[in-house]
Coordinates of N, CA and C in Angstrom, one line a residue:
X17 N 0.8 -1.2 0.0 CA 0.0 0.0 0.0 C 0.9 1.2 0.0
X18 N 0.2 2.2 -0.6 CA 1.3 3.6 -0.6 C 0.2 4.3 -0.2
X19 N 1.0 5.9 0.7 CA 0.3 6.6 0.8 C 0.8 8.2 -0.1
X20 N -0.2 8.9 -0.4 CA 0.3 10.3 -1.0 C 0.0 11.2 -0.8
X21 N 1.1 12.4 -0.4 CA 0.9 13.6 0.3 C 1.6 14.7 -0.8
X22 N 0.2 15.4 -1.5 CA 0.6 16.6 -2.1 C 0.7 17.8 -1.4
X23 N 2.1 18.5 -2.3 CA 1.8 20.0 -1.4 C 2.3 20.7 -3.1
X24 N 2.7 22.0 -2.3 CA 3.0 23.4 -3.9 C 1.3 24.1 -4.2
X25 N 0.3 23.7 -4.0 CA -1.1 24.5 -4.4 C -0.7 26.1 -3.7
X26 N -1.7 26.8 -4.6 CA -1.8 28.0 -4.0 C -2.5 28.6 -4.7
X27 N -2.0 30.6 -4.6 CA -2.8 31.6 -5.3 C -2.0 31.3 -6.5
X28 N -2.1 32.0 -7.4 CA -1.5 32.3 -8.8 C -1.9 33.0 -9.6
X29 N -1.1 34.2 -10.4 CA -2.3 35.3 -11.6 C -2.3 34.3 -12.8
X30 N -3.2 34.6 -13.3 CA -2.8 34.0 -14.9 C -1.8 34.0 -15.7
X31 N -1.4 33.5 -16.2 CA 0.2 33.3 -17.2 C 1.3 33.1 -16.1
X32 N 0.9 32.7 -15.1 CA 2.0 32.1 -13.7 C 2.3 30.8 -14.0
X33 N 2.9 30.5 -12.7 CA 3.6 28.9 -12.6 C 3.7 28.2 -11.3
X34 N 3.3 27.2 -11.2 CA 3.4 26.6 -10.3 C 3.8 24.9 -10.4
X35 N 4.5 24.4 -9.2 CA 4.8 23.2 -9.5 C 4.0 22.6 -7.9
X36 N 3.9 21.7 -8.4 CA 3.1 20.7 -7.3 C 3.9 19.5 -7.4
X37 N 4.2 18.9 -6.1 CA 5.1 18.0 -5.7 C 3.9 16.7 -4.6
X38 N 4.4 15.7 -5.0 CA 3.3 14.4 -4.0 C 4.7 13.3 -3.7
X39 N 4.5 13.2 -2.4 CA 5.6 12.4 -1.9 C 5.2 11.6 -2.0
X40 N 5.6 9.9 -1.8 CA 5.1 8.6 -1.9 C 5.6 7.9 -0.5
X41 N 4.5 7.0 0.1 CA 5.6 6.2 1.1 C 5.6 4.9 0.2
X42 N 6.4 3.9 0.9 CA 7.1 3.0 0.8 C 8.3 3.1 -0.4
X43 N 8.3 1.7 -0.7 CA 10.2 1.1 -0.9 C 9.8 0.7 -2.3
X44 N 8.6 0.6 -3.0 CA 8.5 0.1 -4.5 C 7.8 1.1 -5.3
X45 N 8.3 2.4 -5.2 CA 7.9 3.8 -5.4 C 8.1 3.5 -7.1
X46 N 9.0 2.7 -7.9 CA 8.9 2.8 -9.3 C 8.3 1.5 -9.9
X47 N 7.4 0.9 -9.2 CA 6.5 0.1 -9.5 C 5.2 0.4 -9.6
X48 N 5.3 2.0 -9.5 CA 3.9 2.5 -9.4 C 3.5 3.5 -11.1
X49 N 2.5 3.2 -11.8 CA 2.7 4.2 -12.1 C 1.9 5.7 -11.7
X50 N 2.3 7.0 -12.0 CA 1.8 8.4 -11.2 C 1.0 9.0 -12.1
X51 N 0.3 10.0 -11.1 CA -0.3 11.0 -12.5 C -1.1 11.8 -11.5
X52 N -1.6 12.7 -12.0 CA -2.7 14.0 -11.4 C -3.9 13.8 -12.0
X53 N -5.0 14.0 -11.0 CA -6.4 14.3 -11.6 C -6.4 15.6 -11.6
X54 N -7.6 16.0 -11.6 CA -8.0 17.8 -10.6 C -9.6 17.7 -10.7
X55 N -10.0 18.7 -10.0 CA -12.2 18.7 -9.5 C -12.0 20.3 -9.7
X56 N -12.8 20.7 -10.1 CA -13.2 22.1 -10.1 C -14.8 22.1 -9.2
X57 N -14.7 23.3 -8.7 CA -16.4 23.1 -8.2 C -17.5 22.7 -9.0
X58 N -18.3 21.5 -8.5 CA -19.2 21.6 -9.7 C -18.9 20.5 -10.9
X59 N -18.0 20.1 -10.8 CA -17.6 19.3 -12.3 C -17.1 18.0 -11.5
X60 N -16.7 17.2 -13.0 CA -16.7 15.7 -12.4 C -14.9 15.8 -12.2
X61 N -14.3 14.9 -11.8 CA -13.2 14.9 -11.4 C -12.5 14.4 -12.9
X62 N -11.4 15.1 -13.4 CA -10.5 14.9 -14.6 C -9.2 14.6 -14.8
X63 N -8.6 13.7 -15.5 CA -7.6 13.3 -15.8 C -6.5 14.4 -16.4
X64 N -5.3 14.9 -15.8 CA -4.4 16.0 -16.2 C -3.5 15.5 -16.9
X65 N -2.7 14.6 -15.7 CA -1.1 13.6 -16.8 C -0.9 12.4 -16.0
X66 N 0.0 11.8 -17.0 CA 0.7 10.3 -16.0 C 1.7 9.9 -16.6
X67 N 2.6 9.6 -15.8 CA 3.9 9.1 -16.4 C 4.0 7.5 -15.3
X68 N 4.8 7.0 -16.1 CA 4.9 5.6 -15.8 C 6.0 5.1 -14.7
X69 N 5.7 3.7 -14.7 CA 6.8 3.7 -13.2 C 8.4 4.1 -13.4
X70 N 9.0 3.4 -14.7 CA 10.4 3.5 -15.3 C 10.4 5.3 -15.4
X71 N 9.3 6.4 -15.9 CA 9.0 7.7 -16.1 C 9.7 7.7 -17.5
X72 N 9.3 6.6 -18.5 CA 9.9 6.5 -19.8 C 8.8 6.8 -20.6
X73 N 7.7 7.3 -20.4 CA 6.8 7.5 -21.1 C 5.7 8.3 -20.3
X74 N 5.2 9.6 -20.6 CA 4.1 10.5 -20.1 C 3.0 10.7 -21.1
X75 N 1.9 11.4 -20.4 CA 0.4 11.4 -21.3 C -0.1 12.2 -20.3
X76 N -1.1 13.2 -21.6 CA -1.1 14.4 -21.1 C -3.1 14.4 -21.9
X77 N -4.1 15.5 -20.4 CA -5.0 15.9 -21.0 C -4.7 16.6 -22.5
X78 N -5.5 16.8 -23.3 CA -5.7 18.4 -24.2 C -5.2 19.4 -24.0
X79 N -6.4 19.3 -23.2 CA -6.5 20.7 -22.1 C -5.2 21.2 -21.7
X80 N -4.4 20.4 -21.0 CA -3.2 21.0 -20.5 C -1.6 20.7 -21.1
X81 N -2.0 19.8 -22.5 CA -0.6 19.9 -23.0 C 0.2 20.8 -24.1
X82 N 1.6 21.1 -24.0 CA 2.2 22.1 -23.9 C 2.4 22.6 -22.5
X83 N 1.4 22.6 -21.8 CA 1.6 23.6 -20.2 C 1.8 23.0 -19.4
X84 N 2.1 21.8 -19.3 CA 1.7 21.1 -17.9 C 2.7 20.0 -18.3
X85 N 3.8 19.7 -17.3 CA 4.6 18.7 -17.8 C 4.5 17.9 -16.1
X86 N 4.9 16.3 -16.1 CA 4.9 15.2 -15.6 C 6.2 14.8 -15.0
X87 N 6.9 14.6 -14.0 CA 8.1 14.2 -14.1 C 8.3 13.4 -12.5
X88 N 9.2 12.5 -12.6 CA 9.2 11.7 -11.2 C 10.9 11.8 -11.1
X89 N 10.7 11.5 -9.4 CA 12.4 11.5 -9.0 C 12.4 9.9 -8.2
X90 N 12.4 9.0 -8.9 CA 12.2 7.7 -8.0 C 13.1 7.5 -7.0
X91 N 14.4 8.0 -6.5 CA 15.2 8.2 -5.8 C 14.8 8.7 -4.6
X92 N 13.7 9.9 -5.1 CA 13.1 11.0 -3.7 C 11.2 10.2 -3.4
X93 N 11.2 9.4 -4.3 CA 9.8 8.9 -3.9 C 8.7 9.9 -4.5
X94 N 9.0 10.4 -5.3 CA 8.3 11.9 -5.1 C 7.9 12.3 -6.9
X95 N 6.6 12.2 -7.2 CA 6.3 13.1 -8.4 C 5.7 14.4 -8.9
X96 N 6.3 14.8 -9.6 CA 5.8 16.7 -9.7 C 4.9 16.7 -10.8
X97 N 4.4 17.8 -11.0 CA 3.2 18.4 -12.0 C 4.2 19.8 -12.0
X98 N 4.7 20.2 -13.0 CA 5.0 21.8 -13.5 C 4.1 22.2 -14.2
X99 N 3.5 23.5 -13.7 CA 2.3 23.7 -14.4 C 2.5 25.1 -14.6
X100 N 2.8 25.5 -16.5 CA 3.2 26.7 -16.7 C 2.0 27.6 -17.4
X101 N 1.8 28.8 -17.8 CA 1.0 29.2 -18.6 C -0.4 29.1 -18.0
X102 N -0.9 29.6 -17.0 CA -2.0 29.0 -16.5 C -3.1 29.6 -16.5
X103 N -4.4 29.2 -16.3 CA -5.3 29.8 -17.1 C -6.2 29.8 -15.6
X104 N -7.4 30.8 -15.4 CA -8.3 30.6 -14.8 C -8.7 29.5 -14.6
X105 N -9.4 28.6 -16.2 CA -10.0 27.4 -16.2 C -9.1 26.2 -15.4
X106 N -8.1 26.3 -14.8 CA -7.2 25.5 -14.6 C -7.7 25.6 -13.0
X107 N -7.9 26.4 -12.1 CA -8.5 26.3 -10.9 C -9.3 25.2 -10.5
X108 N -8.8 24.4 -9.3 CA -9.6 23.1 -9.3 C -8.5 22.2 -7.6
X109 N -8.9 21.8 -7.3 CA -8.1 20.7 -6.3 C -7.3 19.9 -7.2
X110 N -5.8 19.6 -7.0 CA -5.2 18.8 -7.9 C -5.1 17.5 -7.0
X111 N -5.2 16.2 -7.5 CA -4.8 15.3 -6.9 C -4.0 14.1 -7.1
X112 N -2.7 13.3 -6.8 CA -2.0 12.8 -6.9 C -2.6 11.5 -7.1
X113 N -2.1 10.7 -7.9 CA -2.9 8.9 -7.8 C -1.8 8.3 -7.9
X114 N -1.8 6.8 -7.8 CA -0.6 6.1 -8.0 C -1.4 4.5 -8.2
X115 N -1.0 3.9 -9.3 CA -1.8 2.7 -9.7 C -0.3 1.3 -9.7
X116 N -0.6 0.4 -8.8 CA 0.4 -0.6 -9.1 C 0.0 -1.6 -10.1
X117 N -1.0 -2.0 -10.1 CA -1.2 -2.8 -11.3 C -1.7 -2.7 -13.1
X118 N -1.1 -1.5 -13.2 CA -1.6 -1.1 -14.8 C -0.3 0.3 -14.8
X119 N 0.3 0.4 -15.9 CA 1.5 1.2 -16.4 C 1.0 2.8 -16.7
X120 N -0.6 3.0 -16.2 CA -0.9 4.3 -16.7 C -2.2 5.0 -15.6
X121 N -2.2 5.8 -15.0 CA -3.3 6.0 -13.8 C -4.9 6.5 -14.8
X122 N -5.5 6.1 -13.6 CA -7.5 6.4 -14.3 C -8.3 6.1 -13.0
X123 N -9.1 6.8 -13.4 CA -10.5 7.0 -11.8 C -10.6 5.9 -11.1
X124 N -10.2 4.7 -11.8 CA -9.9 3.3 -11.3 C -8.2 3.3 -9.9
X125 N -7.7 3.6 -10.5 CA -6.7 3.6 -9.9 C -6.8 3.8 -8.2
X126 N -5.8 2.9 -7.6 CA -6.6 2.8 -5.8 C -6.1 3.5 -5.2
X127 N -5.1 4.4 -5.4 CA -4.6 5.2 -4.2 C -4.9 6.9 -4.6
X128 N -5.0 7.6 -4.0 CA -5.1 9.0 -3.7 C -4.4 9.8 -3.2
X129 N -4.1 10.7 -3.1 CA -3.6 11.7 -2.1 C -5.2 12.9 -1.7
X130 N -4.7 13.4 -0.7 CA -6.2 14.2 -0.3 C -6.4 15.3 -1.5
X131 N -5.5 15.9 -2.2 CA -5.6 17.3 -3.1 C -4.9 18.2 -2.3
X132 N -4.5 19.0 -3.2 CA -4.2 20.6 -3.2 C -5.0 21.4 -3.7
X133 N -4.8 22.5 -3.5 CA -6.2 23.6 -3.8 C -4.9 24.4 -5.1
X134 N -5.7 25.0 -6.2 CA -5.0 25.5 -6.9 C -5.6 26.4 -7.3
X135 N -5.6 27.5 -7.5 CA -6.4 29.3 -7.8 C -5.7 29.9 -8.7
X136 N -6.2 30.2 -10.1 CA -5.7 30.9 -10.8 C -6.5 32.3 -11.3
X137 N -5.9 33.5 -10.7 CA -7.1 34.8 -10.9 C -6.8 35.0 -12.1
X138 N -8.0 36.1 -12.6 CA -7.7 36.1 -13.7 C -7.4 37.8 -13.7

């Protein structure tokens, strides 16, 4: 079992940057593969990015590619969301997942982290 603790959310203007970081516990941290949802008020919860457990291959919403890159430090346990160029519509709780038995995360996927809050004014 793993557990995930995101932090980096915050205020932000538009055309800002933020990176968001999610620590992982345990010792089989690249057996996992990562990725970000996010919820905006109101709306159903959405798929952002995921990168795989080796981090040899990433996949990215629409919506957020170009702006939004995926990257893991399996050494630190730890995967980030860089999130450049940002838009109002981007405001939403971000949330970290981590799936051990499939190479790519989805609403399926069992683990969670609680969210970050993310605000982009406009």
């Amino acid at each position: 079992q793993v557990q995930l603790l995101e932090s980096g959310g915050g205020l932000v203007q538009a055309g800002g940057s933020l990176r968001l970081s999610c620590a992982a516990s345990g010792r089989t941290f690249s057996s996992y593969a990562m990725g970000w949802f996010r919820q905006a008020p109101g709306k159903e919860r959405e798929f952002v990015g995921g990168i795989s457990g080796s981090g040899g291959r990433t996949y990215y919403a629409d919506s957020v590619k170009g702006r939004f890159t995926v990257s893991r430090a399996n050494a630190k346990n730890t995967v980030y969301l860089q999130m450049n160029s940002l838009k109002p519509e981007d405001t939403a709780v971000y949330y970290c997942v981590a799936d051990r038995y499939q190479d790519y995360v989805s609403l399926a996927s069992a683990y969670w982290g609680q969210g970050t809050q993310v605000t982009v004014s406009s």
